[in-house]
Coordinates of C-alpha atoms and ligand atoms in Angstrom, one line a residue:
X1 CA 0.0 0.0 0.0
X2 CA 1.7 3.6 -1.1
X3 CA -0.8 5.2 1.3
X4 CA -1.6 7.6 -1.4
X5 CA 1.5 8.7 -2.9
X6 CA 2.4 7.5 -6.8
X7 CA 4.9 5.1 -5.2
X8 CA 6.5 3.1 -2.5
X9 CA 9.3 5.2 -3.6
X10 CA 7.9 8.7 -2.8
X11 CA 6.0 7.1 0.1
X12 CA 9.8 6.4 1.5
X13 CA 11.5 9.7 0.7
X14 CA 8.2 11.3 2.6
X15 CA 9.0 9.0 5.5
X16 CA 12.7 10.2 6.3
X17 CA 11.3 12.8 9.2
X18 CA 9.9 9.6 11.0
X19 CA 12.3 7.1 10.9
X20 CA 15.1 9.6 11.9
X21 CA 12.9 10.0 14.5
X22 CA 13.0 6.4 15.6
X23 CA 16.7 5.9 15.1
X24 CA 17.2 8.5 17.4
X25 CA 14.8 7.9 19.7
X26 CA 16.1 6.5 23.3
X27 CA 19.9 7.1 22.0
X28 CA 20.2 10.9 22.6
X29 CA 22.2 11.7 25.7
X30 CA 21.4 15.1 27.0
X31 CA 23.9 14.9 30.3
X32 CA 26.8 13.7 28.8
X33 CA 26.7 15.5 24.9
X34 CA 26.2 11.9 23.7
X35 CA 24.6 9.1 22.5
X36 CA 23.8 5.8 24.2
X37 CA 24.1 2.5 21.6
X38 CA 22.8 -0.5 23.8
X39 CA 23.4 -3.2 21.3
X40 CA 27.1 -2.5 20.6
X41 CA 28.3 -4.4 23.3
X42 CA 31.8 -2.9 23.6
X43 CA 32.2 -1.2 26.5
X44 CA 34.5 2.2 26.7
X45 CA 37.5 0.4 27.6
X46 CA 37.4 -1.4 24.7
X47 CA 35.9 1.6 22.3
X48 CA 39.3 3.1 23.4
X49 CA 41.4 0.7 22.0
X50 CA 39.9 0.6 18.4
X51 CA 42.2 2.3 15.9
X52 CA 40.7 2.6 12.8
X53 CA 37.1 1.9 11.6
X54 CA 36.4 -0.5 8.5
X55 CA 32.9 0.1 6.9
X56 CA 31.4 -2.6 4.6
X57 CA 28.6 -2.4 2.7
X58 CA 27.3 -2.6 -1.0
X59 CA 25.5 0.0 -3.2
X60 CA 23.7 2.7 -1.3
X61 CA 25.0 1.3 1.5
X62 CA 28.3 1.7 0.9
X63 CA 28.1 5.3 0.2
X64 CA 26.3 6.2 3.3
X65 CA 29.6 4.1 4.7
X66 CA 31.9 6.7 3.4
X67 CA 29.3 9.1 5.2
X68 CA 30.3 7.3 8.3
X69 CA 33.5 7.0 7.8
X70 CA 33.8 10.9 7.4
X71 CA 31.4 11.3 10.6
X72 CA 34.0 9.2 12.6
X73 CA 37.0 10.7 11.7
X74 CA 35.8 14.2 11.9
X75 CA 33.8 13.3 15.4
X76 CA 36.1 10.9 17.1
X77 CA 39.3 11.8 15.1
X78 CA 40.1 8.0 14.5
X79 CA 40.9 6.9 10.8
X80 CA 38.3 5.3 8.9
X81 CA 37.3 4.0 5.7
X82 CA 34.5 2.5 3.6
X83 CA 34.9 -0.1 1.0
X84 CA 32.1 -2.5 -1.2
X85 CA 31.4 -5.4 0.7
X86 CA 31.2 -7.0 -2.4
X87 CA 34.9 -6.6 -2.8
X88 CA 36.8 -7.1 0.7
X89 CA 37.1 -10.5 0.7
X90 CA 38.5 -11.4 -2.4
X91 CA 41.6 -9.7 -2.0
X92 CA 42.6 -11.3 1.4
X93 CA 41.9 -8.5 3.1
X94 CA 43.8 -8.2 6.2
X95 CA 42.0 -8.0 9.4
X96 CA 43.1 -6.6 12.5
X97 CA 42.9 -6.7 16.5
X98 CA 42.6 -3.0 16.5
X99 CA 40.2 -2.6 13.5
X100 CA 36.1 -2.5 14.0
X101 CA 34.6 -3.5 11.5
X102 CA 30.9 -2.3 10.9
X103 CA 29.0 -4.0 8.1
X104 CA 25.8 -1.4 6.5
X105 CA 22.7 -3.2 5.2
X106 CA 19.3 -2.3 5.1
X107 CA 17.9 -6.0 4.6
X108 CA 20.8 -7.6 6.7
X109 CA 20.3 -10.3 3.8
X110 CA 23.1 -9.0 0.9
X111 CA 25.2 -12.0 0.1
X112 CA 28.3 -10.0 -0.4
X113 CA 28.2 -8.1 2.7
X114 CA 27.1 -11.3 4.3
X115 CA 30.0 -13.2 3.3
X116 CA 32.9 -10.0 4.2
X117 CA 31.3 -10.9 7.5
X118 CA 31.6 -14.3 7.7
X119 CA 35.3 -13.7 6.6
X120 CA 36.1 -11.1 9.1
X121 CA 35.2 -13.6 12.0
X122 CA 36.6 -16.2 10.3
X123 CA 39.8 -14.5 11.2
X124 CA 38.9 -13.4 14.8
X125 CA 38.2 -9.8 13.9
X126 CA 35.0 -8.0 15.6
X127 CA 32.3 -6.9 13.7
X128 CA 28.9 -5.0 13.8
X129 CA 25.9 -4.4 12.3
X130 CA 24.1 -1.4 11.0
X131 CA 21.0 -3.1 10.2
X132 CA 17.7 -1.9 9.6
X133 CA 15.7 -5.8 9.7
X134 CA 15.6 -6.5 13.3
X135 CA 17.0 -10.6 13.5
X136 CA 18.3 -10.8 9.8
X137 CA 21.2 -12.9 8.7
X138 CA 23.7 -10.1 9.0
X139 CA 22.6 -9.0 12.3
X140 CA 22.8 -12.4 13.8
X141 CA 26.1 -13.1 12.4
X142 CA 27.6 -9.6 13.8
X143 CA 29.0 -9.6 17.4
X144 CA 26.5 -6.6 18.3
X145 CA 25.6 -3.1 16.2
X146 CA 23.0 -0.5 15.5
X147 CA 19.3 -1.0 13.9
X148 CA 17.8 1.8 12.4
X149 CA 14.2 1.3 13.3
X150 CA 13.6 2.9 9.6
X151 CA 10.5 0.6 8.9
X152 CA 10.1 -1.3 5.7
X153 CA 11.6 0.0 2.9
X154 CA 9.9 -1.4 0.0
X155 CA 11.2 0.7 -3.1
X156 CA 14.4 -1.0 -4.4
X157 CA 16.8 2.1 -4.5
X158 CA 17.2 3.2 -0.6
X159 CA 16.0 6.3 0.6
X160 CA 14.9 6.6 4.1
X161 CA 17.1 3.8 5.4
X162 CA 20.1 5.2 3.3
X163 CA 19.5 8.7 5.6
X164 CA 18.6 6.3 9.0
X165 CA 22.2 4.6 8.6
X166 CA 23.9 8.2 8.3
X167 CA 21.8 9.1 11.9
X168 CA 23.8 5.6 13.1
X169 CA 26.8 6.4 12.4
X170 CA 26.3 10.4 13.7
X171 CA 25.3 8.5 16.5
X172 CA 28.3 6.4 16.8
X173 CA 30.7 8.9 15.8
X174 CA 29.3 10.8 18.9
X175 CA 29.1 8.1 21.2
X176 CA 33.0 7.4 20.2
X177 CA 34.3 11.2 20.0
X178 CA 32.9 11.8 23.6
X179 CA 35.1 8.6 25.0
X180 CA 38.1 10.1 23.2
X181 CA 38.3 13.8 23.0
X182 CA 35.2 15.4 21.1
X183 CA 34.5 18.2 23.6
X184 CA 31.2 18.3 25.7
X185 CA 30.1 21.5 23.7
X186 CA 31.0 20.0 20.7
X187 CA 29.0 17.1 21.9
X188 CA 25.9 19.5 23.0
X189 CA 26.4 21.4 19.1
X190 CA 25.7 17.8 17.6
X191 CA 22.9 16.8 19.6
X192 CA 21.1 19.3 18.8
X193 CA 21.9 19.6 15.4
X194 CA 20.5 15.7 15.4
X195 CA 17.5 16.8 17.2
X196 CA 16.6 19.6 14.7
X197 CA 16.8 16.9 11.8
X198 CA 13.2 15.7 11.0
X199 CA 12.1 19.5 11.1
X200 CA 14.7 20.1 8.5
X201 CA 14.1 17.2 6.5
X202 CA 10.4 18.4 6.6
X203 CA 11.7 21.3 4.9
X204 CA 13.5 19.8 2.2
X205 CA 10.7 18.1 1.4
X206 CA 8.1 21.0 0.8
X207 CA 9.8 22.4 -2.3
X208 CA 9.0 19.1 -4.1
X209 CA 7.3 21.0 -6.6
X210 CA 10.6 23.5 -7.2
X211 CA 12.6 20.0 -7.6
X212 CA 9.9 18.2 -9.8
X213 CA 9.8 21.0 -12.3
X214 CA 14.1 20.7 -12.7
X215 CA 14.1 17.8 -12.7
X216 CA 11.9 17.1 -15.9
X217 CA 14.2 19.9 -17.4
X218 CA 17.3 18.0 -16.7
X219 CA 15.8 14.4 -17.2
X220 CA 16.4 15.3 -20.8
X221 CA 20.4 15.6 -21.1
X222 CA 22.4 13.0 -22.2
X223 CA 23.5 12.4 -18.6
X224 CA 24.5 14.4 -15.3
X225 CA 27.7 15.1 -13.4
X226 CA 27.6 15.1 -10.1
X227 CA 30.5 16.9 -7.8
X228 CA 31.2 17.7 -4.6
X229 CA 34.4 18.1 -2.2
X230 CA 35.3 16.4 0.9
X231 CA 31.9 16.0 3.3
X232 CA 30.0 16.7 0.1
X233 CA 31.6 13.8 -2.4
X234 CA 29.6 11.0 -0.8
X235 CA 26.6 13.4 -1.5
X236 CA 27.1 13.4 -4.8
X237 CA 28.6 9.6 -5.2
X238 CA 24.7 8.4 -4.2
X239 CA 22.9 11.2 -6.4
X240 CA 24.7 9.9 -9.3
X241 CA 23.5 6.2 -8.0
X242 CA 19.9 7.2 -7.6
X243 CA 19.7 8.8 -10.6
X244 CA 21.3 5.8 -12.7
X245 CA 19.2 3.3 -10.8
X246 CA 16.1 4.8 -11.4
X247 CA 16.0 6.6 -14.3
X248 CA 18.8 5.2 -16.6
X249 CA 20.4 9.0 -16.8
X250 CA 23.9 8.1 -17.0
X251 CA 25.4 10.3 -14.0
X252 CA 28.7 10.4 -12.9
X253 CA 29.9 11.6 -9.5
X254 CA 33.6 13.2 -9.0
X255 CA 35.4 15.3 -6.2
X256 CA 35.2 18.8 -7.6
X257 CA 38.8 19.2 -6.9
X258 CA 39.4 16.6 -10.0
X259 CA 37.1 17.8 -12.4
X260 CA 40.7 19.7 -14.0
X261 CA 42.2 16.9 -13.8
X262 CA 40.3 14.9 -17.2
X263 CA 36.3 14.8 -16.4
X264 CA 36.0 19.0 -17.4
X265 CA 36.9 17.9 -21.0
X266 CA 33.3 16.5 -20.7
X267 CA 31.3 19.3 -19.6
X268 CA 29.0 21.2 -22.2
X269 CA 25.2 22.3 -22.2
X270 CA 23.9 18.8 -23.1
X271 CA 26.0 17.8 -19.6
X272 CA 24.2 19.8 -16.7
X273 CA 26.8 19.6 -13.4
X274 CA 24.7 18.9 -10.3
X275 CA 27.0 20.7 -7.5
X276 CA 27.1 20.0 -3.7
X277 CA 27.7 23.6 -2.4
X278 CA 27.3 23.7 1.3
X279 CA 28.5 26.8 2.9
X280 CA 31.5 25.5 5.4
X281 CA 35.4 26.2 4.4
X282 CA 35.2 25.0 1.2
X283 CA 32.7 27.3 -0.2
X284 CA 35.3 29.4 -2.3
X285 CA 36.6 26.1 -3.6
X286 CA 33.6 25.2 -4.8
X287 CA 32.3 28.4 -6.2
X288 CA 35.7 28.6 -8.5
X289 CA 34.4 25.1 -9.8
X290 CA 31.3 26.6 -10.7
X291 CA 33.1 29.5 -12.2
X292 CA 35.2 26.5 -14.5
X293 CA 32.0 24.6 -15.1
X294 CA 30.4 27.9 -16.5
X295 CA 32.9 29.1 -18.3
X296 CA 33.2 26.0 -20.4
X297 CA 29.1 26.5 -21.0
X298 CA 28.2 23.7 -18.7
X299 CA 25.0 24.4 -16.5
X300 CA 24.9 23.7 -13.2
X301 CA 22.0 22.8 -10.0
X302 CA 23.8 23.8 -7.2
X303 CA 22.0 22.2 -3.7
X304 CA 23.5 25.3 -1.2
X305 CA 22.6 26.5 1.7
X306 CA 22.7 30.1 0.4
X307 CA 21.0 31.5 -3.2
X308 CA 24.2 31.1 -6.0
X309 CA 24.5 33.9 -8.2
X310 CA 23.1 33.8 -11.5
X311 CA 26.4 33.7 -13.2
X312 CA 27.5 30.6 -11.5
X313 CA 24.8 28.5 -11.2
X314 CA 21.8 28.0 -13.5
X315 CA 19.3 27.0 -10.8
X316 CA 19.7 26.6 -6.8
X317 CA 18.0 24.5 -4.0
X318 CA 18.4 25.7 -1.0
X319 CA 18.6 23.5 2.0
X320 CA 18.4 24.0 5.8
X321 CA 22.1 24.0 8.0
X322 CA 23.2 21.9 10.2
X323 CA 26.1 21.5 11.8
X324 CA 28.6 20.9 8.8
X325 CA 29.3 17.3 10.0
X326 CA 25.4 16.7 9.6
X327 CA 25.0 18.7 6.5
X328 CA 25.5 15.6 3.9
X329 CA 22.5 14.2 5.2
X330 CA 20.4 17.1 4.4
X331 CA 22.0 18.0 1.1
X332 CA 20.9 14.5 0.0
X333 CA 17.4 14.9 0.1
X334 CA 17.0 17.0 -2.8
X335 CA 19.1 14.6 -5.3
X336 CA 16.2 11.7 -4.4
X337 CA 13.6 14.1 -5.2
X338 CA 15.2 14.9 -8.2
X339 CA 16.2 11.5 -9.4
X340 CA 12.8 10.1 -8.8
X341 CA 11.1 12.9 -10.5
X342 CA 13.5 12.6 -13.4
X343 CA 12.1 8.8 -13.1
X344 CA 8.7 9.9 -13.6
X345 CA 9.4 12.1 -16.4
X346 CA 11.0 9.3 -18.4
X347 CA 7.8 6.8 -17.2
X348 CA 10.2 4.5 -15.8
X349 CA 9.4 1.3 -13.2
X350 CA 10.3 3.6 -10.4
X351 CA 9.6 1.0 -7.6
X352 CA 11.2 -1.7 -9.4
X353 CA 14.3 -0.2 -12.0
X354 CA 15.2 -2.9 -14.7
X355 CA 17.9 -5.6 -13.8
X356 CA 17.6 -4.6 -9.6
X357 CA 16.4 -6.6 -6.9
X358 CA 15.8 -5.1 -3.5
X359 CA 18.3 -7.4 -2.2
X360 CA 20.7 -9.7 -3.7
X361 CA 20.9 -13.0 -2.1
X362 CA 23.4 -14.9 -4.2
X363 CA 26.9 -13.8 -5.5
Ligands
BG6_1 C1 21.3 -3.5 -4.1 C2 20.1 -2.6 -4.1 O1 21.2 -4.6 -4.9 O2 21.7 -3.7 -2.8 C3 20.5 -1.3 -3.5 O3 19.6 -2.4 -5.5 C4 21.0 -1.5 -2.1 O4 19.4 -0.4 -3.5 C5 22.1 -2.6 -2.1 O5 21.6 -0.3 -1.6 C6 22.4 -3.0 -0.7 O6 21.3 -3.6 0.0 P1 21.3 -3.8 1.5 O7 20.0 -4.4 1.8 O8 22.4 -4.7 1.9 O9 21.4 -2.4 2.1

């Protein structure tokens, strides 16, 4: 039942204020700046002798790993990484006392991610779950973790338990940054800035209409380029993967800093740039791209936080701020609007994109 919307899809993206509500509920920690995580079954002692974080995870999941993995080191300050599932174990991976391992999954039932498990306790290394489906195969396998309480995600591309993992692993990264040196006012700034979410996401969400009407303009190029730099790469690694998915744009997703580097030799007016502009220390940086896109006659959606000039950017969406850690996660919610109304423009099977399952069971 798409309890009135045009698809499970939509239904889903309309969701997202709810189920960051439930995977925050119970876990916010107003006294200490922190979170509380009752399944991970580490204690702080042994949270303090982690040295690097390794994220698995396939598809969507993966990318909101690499969101993780930048909430972590920016949070907690200790190194860490995300990598497909699908290809950890074939390259022997080396697994170590000091690592945690935390495997993404919205079904907890993807072979591949399944497997990099299974291969990381094969060889005595500790793993956990960030799970939305409460007793699935990955979450009985991992040695505790995190489930996002998103609810059922029908849809096959992931959009509300894509945004519940990034809550997760803000809520991790917190939990670990106040046992190591995160301050308690840093703590309070991202608490709150978790709080304010679903109101934000709320907002996102009423200028559908603004983001339906670009995105039947844009649905027609030959594909899209999507860029950001640093917090907002992942952003624009799982744009480029909704769009694809769902609508069969080719879209390609590349730090802005490498765009000079052999992808500009691509840009013209029949390949629109969508650009990631949030307004933290990298705002300059990203403007000059803009500047480099235009000047080649490239036309550019900028998601910013701030109205772009007309001379740099041929249309804007403007999103709430968070705290810049947080900001991904809201920057995000315009790119599914736009890929799935780019869907609809082209009549594709939005719920159900050709060759996809929802989750892939077998190598
Ligand atoms: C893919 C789906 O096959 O599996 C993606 O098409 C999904 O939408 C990916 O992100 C991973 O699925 P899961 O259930 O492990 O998060």
């Amino acid at each position: 039942d798409t309890g009135g919307y045009a698809h499970y899809l939509l239904k889903e993206i309309h969701e997202q204020p709810g189920a960051v509500e439930r995977t925050l509920s119970g876990r916010l920690d107003e006294r200490f700046s922190t979170a509380h995580l009752g399944g991970l079954n580490l204690d702080a002692r042994e949270l303090r002798e982690i040295r690097r974080v390794k994220i698995l995870g396939c598809g969507s999941a993966y990318y909101a790993g690499e969101m993780g993995a930048q909430l972590i080191e920016e949070l907690a300050r200790i190194p860490a990484h995300s990598e497909p599932a699908s290809e950890f174990r074939y390259r022997n991976p080396v697994i170590e006392a000091d690592t945690l391992y935390v495997a993404v999954s919205q079904s907890g039932e993807t072979y591949d991610t399944l497997a990099a498990v299974q291969e990381i306790k094969r060889k005595g290394g500790r793993v956990l779950g960030v799970v939305n489906t409460v007793g699935s195969a990955i979450a009985r396998e991992c040695d505790g973790g995190i489930y996002l309480h998103a609810g059922p995600e029908i849809s096959v591309a992931s959009t509300k338990a894509f945004t519940s993992t990034v809550v997760a692993f803000a809520l991790l990264a917190l939990h670990f940054g106040r046992i190591h040196d995160l301050s308690p006012a840093d703590g309070r700034r991202i608490v709150s800035a978790l709080k304010a979410l679903p109101e934000q996401i709320r907002e996102v969400l009423g200028q559908q209409a603004e983001i339906e009407k670009l995105a039947a303009e844009y649905a027609e190029s030959q594909g899209m380029m999507f860029v950001g730099r640093v917090r907002g790469y992942p952003v624009a690694r799982e744009g480029a993967q909704k769009l694809k998915e769902i609508s069969y744009v080719h879209a390609e997703a590349y730090p802005a800093s490498e765009l000079k580097h052999g992808p500009l030799a691509l840009i013209s007016p029949e390949l629109p740039t969508v650009a990631l502009v949030p307004d933290d220390e990298l705002l300059d940086k990203n403007l000059t791209t803009l500047g480099e896109i235009k000047a080649r006659s490239g036309r550019v959606l900028a998601i910013a936080h701030r109205p772009i000039e007309a001379k740099l950017a041929d249309h804007c969406v403007v999103v709430p701020k968070s705290e810049p850690e947080l900001d991904p996660l809201l920057l995000n919610i315009p790119l599914q609007l736009l890929a799935y109304h780019a869907a609809v423009a082209l009549d594709r099977d939005v719920d159900k994109p050709r060759n996809l399952a929802k989750s892939v069971t077998v190598e």
